[in-house]
Short mmCIF file of C-alpha atoms in Angstrom, two decimals:
data_model
loop_
_atom_site.label_atom_id
_atom_site.label_comp_id
_atom_site.label_asym_id
_atom_site.label_seq_id
_atom_site.Cartn_x
_atom_site.Cartn_y
_atom_site.Cartn_z
CA MET A 73 -22.44 -8.52 -35.24
CA CYS A 74 -25.18 -8.27 -32.38
CA VAL A 75 -23.62 -5.08 -30.22
CA VAL A 76 -25.58 -4.94 -26.60
CA LYS A 77 -26.09 -1.49 -25.10
CA VAL A 78 -26.97 -1.07 -21.64
CA PRO A 79 -28.68 2.18 -20.63
CA VAL A 80 -27.35 4.06 -17.89
CA LEU A 81 -30.91 3.51 -16.24
CA GLU A 82 -30.51 0.11 -15.99
CA VAL A 83 -26.88 0.25 -14.79
CA PHE A 84 -28.81 2.55 -11.96
CA ALA A 85 -31.64 0.09 -11.76
CA LEU A 86 -29.14 -2.33 -11.02
CA TRP A 87 -27.53 -0.63 -8.44
CA LEU A 88 -30.74 0.17 -6.71
CA THR A 89 -31.94 -3.63 -6.72
CA LEU A 90 -28.46 -4.63 -5.24
CA LEU A 91 -28.81 -2.44 -2.00
CA ARG A 92 -32.23 -3.61 -1.95
CA TRP A 93 -31.11 -7.42 -2.38
CA ASP A 94 -31.99 -9.91 -0.24
CA ALA A 95 -29.73 -12.56 0.11
CA SER A 96 -32.39 -15.60 -0.26
CA GLN A 97 -33.31 -14.32 -4.00
CA LYS A 98 -31.49 -15.82 -6.39
CA LEU A 99 -29.82 -13.68 -8.78
CA THR A 100 -31.45 -14.70 -11.90
CA THR A 101 -34.68 -13.47 -10.34
CA ALA A 102 -33.41 -9.92 -9.75
CA VAL A 103 -32.03 -9.50 -13.59
CA LEU A 104 -34.88 -10.93 -15.30
CA SER A 105 -37.27 -8.10 -13.38
CA ILE A 106 -35.72 -5.51 -15.50
CA ARG A 107 -37.45 -4.42 -18.43
CA HIS A 108 -36.49 -5.67 -21.58
CA ARG A 109 -36.02 -3.14 -24.72
CA ARG A 110 -38.50 -2.59 -27.26
CA PRO A 111 -38.41 -4.80 -30.15
CA LEU A 112 -37.26 -3.59 -33.69
CA GLY A 113 -40.12 -3.71 -36.67
CA GLY A 114 -39.75 -5.03 -40.04
CA LEU A 115 -38.25 -8.43 -39.81
CA PRO A 116 -39.80 -11.92 -40.66
CA ALA A 117 -41.75 -13.59 -37.48
CA GLY A 118 -39.21 -16.26 -37.00
CA ARG A 119 -36.27 -14.13 -38.14
CA PHE A 120 -37.18 -11.60 -35.60
CA GLU A 121 -38.25 -13.91 -32.91
CA SER A 122 -34.62 -15.65 -33.05
CA THR A 123 -32.59 -12.29 -33.38
CA MET A 124 -35.06 -10.58 -30.13
CA GLY A 125 -34.17 -14.05 -28.53
CA ASN A 126 -30.32 -13.97 -28.85
CA ARG A 127 -30.56 -9.73 -28.39
CA ASP A 128 -32.16 -10.80 -24.77
CA GLU A 129 -30.01 -13.41 -23.98
CA ARG A 130 -26.97 -11.68 -24.17
CA SER A 131 -28.66 -8.43 -22.56
CA ILE A 132 -29.71 -10.87 -19.58
CA ASN A 133 -26.33 -11.91 -19.53
CA LEU A 134 -24.58 -8.53 -19.75
CA ARG A 135 -26.93 -7.51 -17.03
CA GLY A 136 -26.30 -10.64 -14.63
CA TRP A 137 -22.71 -9.47 -14.86
CA ILE A 138 -22.65 -5.93 -13.97
CA PHE A 139 -24.84 -6.85 -11.33
CA GLU A 140 -22.91 -9.56 -9.83
CA LEU A 141 -19.64 -7.19 -10.59
CA LEU A 142 -21.58 -4.52 -8.22
CA LEU A 143 -22.67 -6.78 -5.47
CA HIS A 144 -18.90 -8.14 -4.94
CA VAL A 145 -17.84 -4.46 -4.99
CA ARG A 146 -20.33 -3.27 -2.51
CA ALA A 147 -18.96 -6.31 -0.47
CA ARG A 148 -15.60 -5.32 -0.61
CA LEU A 149 -16.29 -1.52 0.26
CA ARG A 150 -18.34 -2.97 3.40
CA ALA A 151 -15.22 -4.90 4.26
CA ASP A 152 -12.92 -1.54 4.06
CA CYS A 153 -15.09 0.45 5.59
CA TRP A 154 -12.93 1.24 8.88
CA LEU A 155 -10.09 1.69 6.45
CA TYR A 156 -11.78 4.71 5.02
CA LEU A 157 -12.87 5.53 8.74
CA ALA A 158 -9.22 5.70 9.81
CA ILE A 159 -8.32 7.40 6.71
CA ALA A 160 -10.96 9.88 7.25
CA ILE A 161 -10.28 10.45 11.07
CA TYR A 162 -6.31 10.91 10.67
CA SER A 163 -6.78 13.30 7.54
CA VAL A 164 -8.91 15.55 9.95
CA ILE A 165 -6.58 15.23 12.82
CA GLY A 166 -3.54 16.44 10.57
CA ILE A 167 -5.70 19.40 8.84
CA ALA A 168 -6.18 20.54 12.54
CA LEU A 169 -2.42 20.27 13.32
CA LEU A 170 -1.91 22.34 9.92
CA GLY A 171 -4.44 25.01 11.36
CA THR A 172 -3.58 25.02 14.66
CA TYR A 173 0.76 25.71 14.53
CA GLY A 174 -0.53 27.99 11.27
CA HIS A 175 1.69 25.93 8.65
CA ALA A 176 -0.75 25.42 5.95
CA GLU A 177 2.32 25.38 3.44
CA MET A 178 3.48 22.37 4.70
CA ALA A 179 0.49 20.54 3.32
CA SER A 180 1.62 18.09 0.64
CA PHE A 181 -1.92 16.49 -0.74
CA GLY A 182 -1.55 17.45 -3.97
CA LYS A 183 2.21 16.27 -4.56
CA TYR A 184 1.27 12.55 -4.92
CA LEU A 185 -1.17 13.08 -7.15
CA GLU A 186 0.40 12.60 -10.61
CA GLN A 187 2.79 9.58 -9.32
CA TRP A 188 0.01 8.33 -7.36
CA THR A 189 -2.53 8.05 -9.92
CA TYR A 190 -0.45 6.96 -12.90
CA LEU A 191 0.99 3.89 -10.66
CA PHE A 192 -2.17 2.39 -9.12
CA LEU A 193 -4.85 3.63 -11.57
CA PHE A 194 -3.06 3.01 -14.87
CA PHE A 195 0.25 1.34 -14.85
CA MET A 196 0.19 -1.64 -11.96
CA PRO A 197 -3.79 -2.61 -13.22
CA LEU A 198 -2.45 -2.65 -16.62
CA MET A 199 0.10 -5.03 -15.30
CA ALA A 200 -2.19 -7.38 -13.38
CA VAL A 201 -4.64 -7.43 -16.13
CA ILE A 202 -1.77 -8.77 -18.67
CA PHE A 203 -0.18 -10.94 -15.67
CA ASP A 204 -3.40 -12.85 -15.36
CA TYR A 205 -4.22 -13.50 -18.75
CA ALA A 206 -0.49 -14.65 -19.53
CA TRP A 207 -0.71 -17.00 -16.60
CA VAL A 208 -3.90 -18.42 -17.13
CA LEU A 209 -3.09 -19.14 -20.84
CA LEU A 210 0.65 -20.65 -19.69
CA ARG A 211 -1.31 -22.70 -16.83
CA PHE A 212 -4.38 -23.94 -19.08
CA ASN A 213 -2.49 -24.73 -22.51
CA GLY A 214 -3.29 -21.12 -24.44
CA LYS A 215 -7.32 -21.36 -23.53
CA GLN A 216 -7.99 -17.92 -24.29
CA SER A 217 -11.72 -18.41 -23.64
CA LEU A 218 -10.91 -19.44 -20.04
CA ALA A 219 -8.28 -16.54 -19.80
CA LYS A 220 -10.64 -14.06 -20.46
CA ARG A 221 -13.14 -15.56 -18.02
CA ARG A 222 -11.22 -15.67 -15.36
CA THR A 223 -9.21 -12.25 -16.02
CA PHE A 224 -12.76 -10.12 -16.56
CA SER A 225 -14.77 -12.16 -14.17
CA PRO A 226 -16.85 -10.07 -11.74
CA HIS A 227 -15.31 -11.07 -8.70
CA ARG A 228 -11.87 -10.48 -10.26
CA LEU A 229 -12.63 -7.17 -11.20
CA ALA A 230 -14.63 -6.41 -7.97
CA HIS A 231 -11.32 -6.78 -6.43
CA LEU A 232 -9.34 -4.57 -8.65
CA PHE A 233 -11.67 -1.84 -8.95
CA SER A 234 -12.36 -1.81 -4.86
CA GLY A 235 -8.91 -1.80 -4.35
CA MET A 236 -8.06 0.93 -6.92
CA LEU A 237 -10.42 2.85 -4.97
CA LEU A 238 -8.68 2.19 -1.82
CA LEU A 239 -5.95 2.84 -3.16
CA MET A 240 -6.91 6.26 -4.12
CA ALA A 241 -7.91 7.02 -0.29
CA LEU A 242 -4.79 5.94 0.79
CA MET A 243 -2.90 8.65 -1.54
CA ILE A 244 -4.77 11.25 0.71
CA PHE A 245 -3.52 9.39 3.78
CA GLN A 246 0.09 9.36 2.38
CA GLY A 247 -0.13 13.06 1.52
CA MET A 248 -1.41 13.72 5.34
CA PHE A 249 1.67 11.98 6.42
CA THR A 250 4.03 14.04 4.73
CA SER A 251 2.17 17.30 5.70
CA ILE A 252 2.58 16.17 9.67
CA LYS A 253 6.37 14.53 8.85
CA ASN A 254 6.75 18.05 7.63
CA LEU A 255 5.54 19.64 10.80
CA LEU A 256 7.20 17.97 13.19
CA PRO A 257 10.17 19.81 13.47
CA LEU A 258 8.38 22.86 14.25
CA MET A 259 6.54 21.47 16.68
CA ARG A 260 9.08 19.88 18.82
CA GLY A 261 11.44 22.96 18.12
CA GLY A 262 13.86 21.35 16.30
CA PHE A 263 15.70 17.58 16.25
CA LEU A 264 16.40 16.83 20.12
CA TYR A 265 17.37 13.26 20.43
CA ASP A 266 20.46 12.73 17.55
CA GLU A 267 23.19 12.84 20.66
CA TRP A 268 21.39 10.19 22.64
CA LEU A 269 20.42 7.99 19.55
CA ALA A 270 24.56 8.06 18.43
CA ARG A 271 25.35 6.97 22.01
CA ILE A 272 22.96 4.33 22.51
CA ASP A 273 24.62 2.89 18.96
CA ALA A 274 27.76 3.17 20.18
CA LEU A 275 26.82 1.20 23.17
CA LEU A 276 24.89 -1.45 20.79
CA ALA A 277 28.25 -1.99 18.73
CA PHE A 278 30.72 -2.33 21.98
CA GLY A 279 31.91 1.07 21.71
CA PHE A 280 32.20 1.83 18.12
CA ASP A 281 29.77 3.97 15.53
CA PRO A 282 28.11 0.82 13.80
CA TRP A 283 28.75 2.94 10.23
CA LYS A 284 32.46 2.43 11.30
CA ILE A 285 32.45 -1.20 10.99
CA LEU A 286 30.01 -1.18 7.80
CA VAL A 287 31.57 1.20 5.31
CA PRO A 288 35.06 -0.54 5.34
CA ILE A 289 33.30 -4.00 5.11
CA ALA A 290 30.82 -3.09 1.98
CA ARG A 291 32.96 -0.24 0.28
CA HIS A 292 33.74 -1.97 -2.82
CA ASP A 293 32.15 0.03 -5.74
CA VAL A 294 29.73 -2.94 -7.03
CA ILE A 295 28.34 -3.74 -3.36
CA VAL A 296 27.70 0.30 -3.11
CA LYS A 297 25.60 0.43 -6.37
CA ILE A 298 23.23 -2.71 -5.19
CA VAL A 299 22.98 -1.04 -1.75
CA ASP A 300 22.10 2.03 -3.21
CA TRP A 301 19.96 0.91 -5.69
CA ASN A 302 17.99 -1.83 -3.30
CA TYR A 303 17.51 0.67 -0.35
CA SER A 304 16.79 3.69 -3.27
CA VAL A 305 14.57 1.84 -5.86
CA LEU A 306 13.92 -1.92 -5.16
CA TRP A 307 12.47 -0.95 -1.33
CA PHE A 308 9.74 0.98 -2.93
CA VAL A 309 9.22 -1.74 -5.71
CA VAL A 310 8.58 -4.26 -2.99
CA CYS A 311 7.01 -2.33 -0.19
CA PHE A 312 4.22 -0.69 -3.19
CA GLY A 313 3.74 -3.60 -5.53
CA THR A 314 2.97 -5.96 -2.19
CA LEU A 315 0.77 -3.05 -1.14
CA PHE A 316 -1.24 -3.56 -4.96
CA TYR A 317 -1.10 -7.18 -4.82
CA VAL A 318 -2.87 -7.27 -1.18
CA ALA A 319 -5.18 -4.39 -2.32
CA THR A 320 -6.49 -5.99 -5.44
CA SER A 321 -6.04 -9.56 -5.65
CA PRO A 322 -9.03 -11.96 -4.57
CA ARG A 323 -6.03 -14.19 -3.03
CA ALA A 324 -5.27 -11.51 -0.72
CA ALA A 325 -8.75 -10.87 0.38
CA PRO A 326 -8.50 -13.08 3.64
CA VAL A 327 -5.58 -10.72 4.59
CA ARG A 328 -6.68 -7.48 3.00
CA VAL A 329 -8.05 -5.10 5.77
CA ARG A 330 -5.43 -6.46 8.45
CA TYR A 331 -2.44 -5.64 5.83
CA VAL A 332 -3.64 -2.28 5.12
CA GLY A 333 -4.39 -1.60 8.63
CA MET A 334 -1.15 -2.69 9.57
CA PHE A 335 0.38 -0.50 6.62
CA MET A 336 -1.40 2.48 8.04
CA PHE A 337 -0.34 1.76 11.19
CA VAL A 338 3.85 1.74 10.34
CA TRP A 339 3.54 5.15 8.94
CA VAL A 340 1.47 6.76 11.99
CA VAL A 341 2.88 5.05 14.98
CA CYS A 342 6.53 4.63 13.80
CA GLY A 343 6.83 7.47 11.27
CA ASN A 344 4.63 10.64 13.19
CA ILE A 345 4.05 9.63 17.04
CA PHE A 346 7.54 7.87 18.08
CA ALA A 347 8.94 10.07 15.41
CA GLY A 348 7.65 13.23 16.95
CA ILE A 349 8.36 11.90 20.65
CA PHE A 350 11.96 11.00 19.98
CA ILE A 351 12.50 13.47 17.07
CA SER A 352 15.88 13.22 15.21
CA ALA A 353 17.21 14.00 11.93
CA GLY A 354 19.69 11.08 11.38
CA PRO A 355 23.66 10.46 10.83
CA VAL A 356 23.94 12.39 7.84
CA PHE A 357 22.43 15.34 9.34
CA TYR A 358 23.84 14.82 12.80
CA GLY A 359 26.28 17.80 12.14
CA ALA A 360 23.97 20.17 11.17
CA VAL A 361 21.40 19.35 14.02
CA THR A 362 24.00 18.84 16.85
CA GLY A 363 26.70 21.43 15.78
CA ASP A 364 29.30 18.23 15.79
CA SER A 365 30.73 17.92 12.72
CA GLN A 366 33.58 15.27 13.37
CA ARG A 367 31.70 12.34 14.47
CA PHE A 368 30.01 11.36 11.15
CA ALA A 369 32.70 13.32 9.00
CA GLU A 370 34.24 10.36 7.14
CA LEU A 371 30.81 8.68 6.42
CA LEU A 372 29.63 11.97 4.77
CA ASP A 373 32.82 12.35 2.86
CA PHE A 374 32.14 8.80 1.64
CA LEU A 375 28.57 9.79 0.81
CA ALA A 376 29.33 12.56 -1.09
CA SER A 377 32.11 10.73 -2.93
CA PRO A 378 31.97 10.03 -6.86
CA ASP A 379 32.76 6.29 -5.58
CA GLY A 380 29.36 6.76 -2.96
CA PRO A 381 25.88 6.39 -3.01
CA THR A 382 25.06 8.77 -5.64
CA THR A 383 21.08 8.31 -5.16
CA ALA A 384 20.88 8.42 -1.63
CA ASN A 385 23.17 11.36 -1.10
CA MET A 386 20.82 13.17 -4.30
CA ILE A 387 17.57 12.19 -2.27
CA GLN A 388 19.63 13.60 1.33
CA ARG A 389 20.47 16.95 -0.23
CA TYR A 390 16.84 17.10 -1.62
CA LEU A 391 15.19 16.48 1.61
CA TRP A 392 17.43 18.83 3.77
CA SER A 393 17.32 21.99 1.01
CA LEU A 394 13.16 21.55 1.62
CA HIS A 395 13.63 21.39 5.43
CA GLU A 396 15.71 24.54 5.28
CA HIS A 397 13.42 26.25 3.10
CA GLY A 398 10.54 25.18 5.30
CA GLY A 399 9.09 23.71 1.99
CA ALA A 400 6.74 20.53 1.14
CA GLY A 401 7.49 18.26 -1.70
CA LEU A 402 7.09 14.66 -2.47
CA GLY A 403 8.27 12.22 0.32
CA SER A 404 9.41 15.28 2.29
CA GLY A 405 10.47 15.90 5.81
CA VAL A 406 13.21 14.77 7.89
CA SER A 407 12.91 12.05 10.75
CA ALA A 408 15.18 9.01 11.96
CA PHE A 409 13.66 6.85 14.67
CA PRO A 410 12.27 4.56 14.31
CA SER A 411 12.78 3.45 10.81
CA VAL A 412 9.85 3.43 8.94
CA HIS A 413 11.98 1.91 5.87
CA VAL A 414 12.67 -1.03 8.10
CA GLY A 415 9.21 -1.24 9.60
CA LEU A 416 7.37 -1.49 6.28
CA ILE A 417 9.84 -4.06 5.18
CA ALA A 418 9.67 -5.68 8.40
CA LEU A 419 5.50 -5.84 7.88
CA ASN A 420 5.86 -7.57 4.78
CA ALA A 421 8.31 -10.54 6.58
CA PHE A 422 5.83 -10.90 9.22
CA PHE A 423 2.93 -11.77 6.54
CA ALA A 424 5.40 -13.72 4.30
CA ALA A 425 6.24 -16.00 7.42
CA GLU A 426 2.32 -16.94 7.73
CA VAL A 427 2.50 -17.92 3.86
CA SER A 428 5.36 -20.07 4.58
CA ARG A 429 8.49 -20.87 6.89
CA ARG A 430 10.90 -20.36 3.77
CA LEU A 431 9.58 -17.82 2.41
CA GLY A 432 9.47 -15.78 5.83
CA ILE A 433 13.33 -16.37 6.42
CA ILE A 434 13.96 -14.98 2.90
CA ALA A 435 11.64 -12.10 3.87
CA PHE A 436 13.32 -11.14 7.58
CA GLY A 437 16.72 -11.97 5.79
CA TYR A 438 15.71 -9.07 3.25
CA THR A 439 14.61 -7.17 6.35
CA ALA A 440 18.36 -7.39 7.95
CA LEU A 441 19.99 -6.20 4.62
CA VAL A 442 17.73 -3.23 4.49
CA MET A 443 18.44 -2.14 8.41
CA ALA A 444 22.01 -2.43 7.94
CA SER A 445 21.67 -0.65 4.65
CA SER A 446 20.03 1.97 6.45
CA VAL A 447 23.09 2.52 8.36
CA PHE A 448 25.65 2.21 5.72
CA LEU A 449 23.89 4.63 3.94
CA GLY A 450 23.72 7.31 6.76
CA TRP A 451 19.56 7.47 7.19
CA HIS A 452 19.70 5.95 10.48
CA TYR A 453 20.88 4.96 13.67
CA LEU A 454 21.08 0.94 14.18
CA ILE A 455 18.69 1.61 17.01
CA ASP A 456 16.21 2.93 14.79
CA GLY A 457 15.94 -0.43 13.08
CA TYR A 458 15.36 -2.26 16.27
CA ALA A 459 12.72 0.06 17.48
CA SER A 460 11.30 -0.71 14.42
CA LEU A 461 11.21 -4.12 14.55
CA LEU A 462 9.80 -4.25 18.12
CA VAL A 463 6.96 -1.64 17.05
CA VAL A 464 5.57 -3.61 13.80
CA GLY A 465 5.91 -7.36 15.20
CA LEU A 466 4.04 -6.22 18.43
CA GLY A 467 1.28 -4.28 16.36
CA HIS A 468 1.12 -7.43 13.75
CA PHE A 469 0.65 -10.31 16.13
CA ALA A 470 -1.76 -7.60 18.57
CA LEU A 471 -4.09 -6.81 15.44
CA LYS A 472 -3.95 -10.50 14.30
CA ALA A 473 -5.12 -11.74 17.82
CA LEU A 474 -8.20 -9.20 17.83
CA MET A 475 -9.41 -9.88 14.37
CA ASN A 476 -9.28 -13.81 15.18
CA ARG A 477 -11.11 -13.24 18.27
CA GLU A 478 -13.60 -11.38 16.23
CA THR A 479 -13.90 -13.84 13.42
CA ARG A 480 -14.46 -16.96 15.86
CA SER A 481 -17.06 -14.32 17.99
CA ALA A 482 -18.64 -14.17 14.83
CA ALA A 483 -18.85 -17.98 13.86
CA ASP A 484 -20.16 -18.82 17.15
CA THR A 485 -23.00 -16.34 16.80
CA GLN A 486 -23.63 -17.90 13.64
CA GLN A 487 -23.80 -21.21 15.16
CA VAL A 488 -25.70 -20.07 18.19
CA ALA A 489 -28.61 -18.46 15.71
CA ALA A 490 -28.36 -21.76 13.40
CA ALA A 491 -29.06 -23.94 16.59
CA ALA A 492 -32.23 -21.67 17.63
CA ALA A 493 -33.23 -21.65 14.36
#
């Protein structure tokens, strides 16, 4: 079997060629312009020519494959440049805030490194390749050659690799978000709006705290476990699984920049800006921040009981311990208004509604479940979820209209240029 090796210099030469690539040139012209390897001696003339012909053909095909891969990667990186710029600006602002307030210990950049890299550089890419390969095999009656071509095509792998790079940049973004979130109570001098938000909740529920309506209805052991698992586990699978799919799949390329932009919008606007303006801790921490330990006492007893939502209670104790000791950790920081949990799942619902009306109905139904769960588990006031829906909805339609206008403007410019030519 003939093994074709591509020297590092030749790959580098391909990349330099790519940077100088003229769209009017044909791919084969650029590939054939790369130098061939020197022939090996000692073979009869006919056999030598046949062997070298096969080697040259394989080498040209591999070089062409690499060239096409780099071409697609460059296209994706250029399309994502605004996302990288936004992450860089956000990181600079965050570092400046940490330095200004003198709390570098709140930085959380390294907290996500192990989990994030395992998830987005190993586990999910492996699952994506296996799924793509299996899907083609099932759809086309076990045609392995077709499955290999589609799964490992330059177009598919370019989206996967560029998406993985973008996700690594989002790891820095996520660490910076947590760092700023840790800093918010110190910047504002505590949690200032829990009493106001609890009063608004009571007004919305006609004089009752909403949790008093939900807990008696859903206190059955099976329901508690389902709600707890959904909010603490399934939500992460849905939100970050969707993020990986959009970032790495060619099928999601038309909405990739808009979706990831809105993903960051939810974290920054809901989780940093509005969370800082209307800083609050949430019902489960209400007594600790207001001194009124009676208003949510029954809810706290339920959460801490053996029949309660054990995962939510464990995470709540973890977060409050970090807050009390001024420490930083994975997902650390305490804030309630508005709900990022609801905001991210609502983001997915708005995009799902663009795919189909039925999928949108299902997605918004799940959003309602997450919103109710956030109250039931003591994480949020009801108004937190309503505010997230409003903010994310306005951001979604505003960004969509802006990008559609830019697309139409670019198309009009191309038509005018074509007409003038």
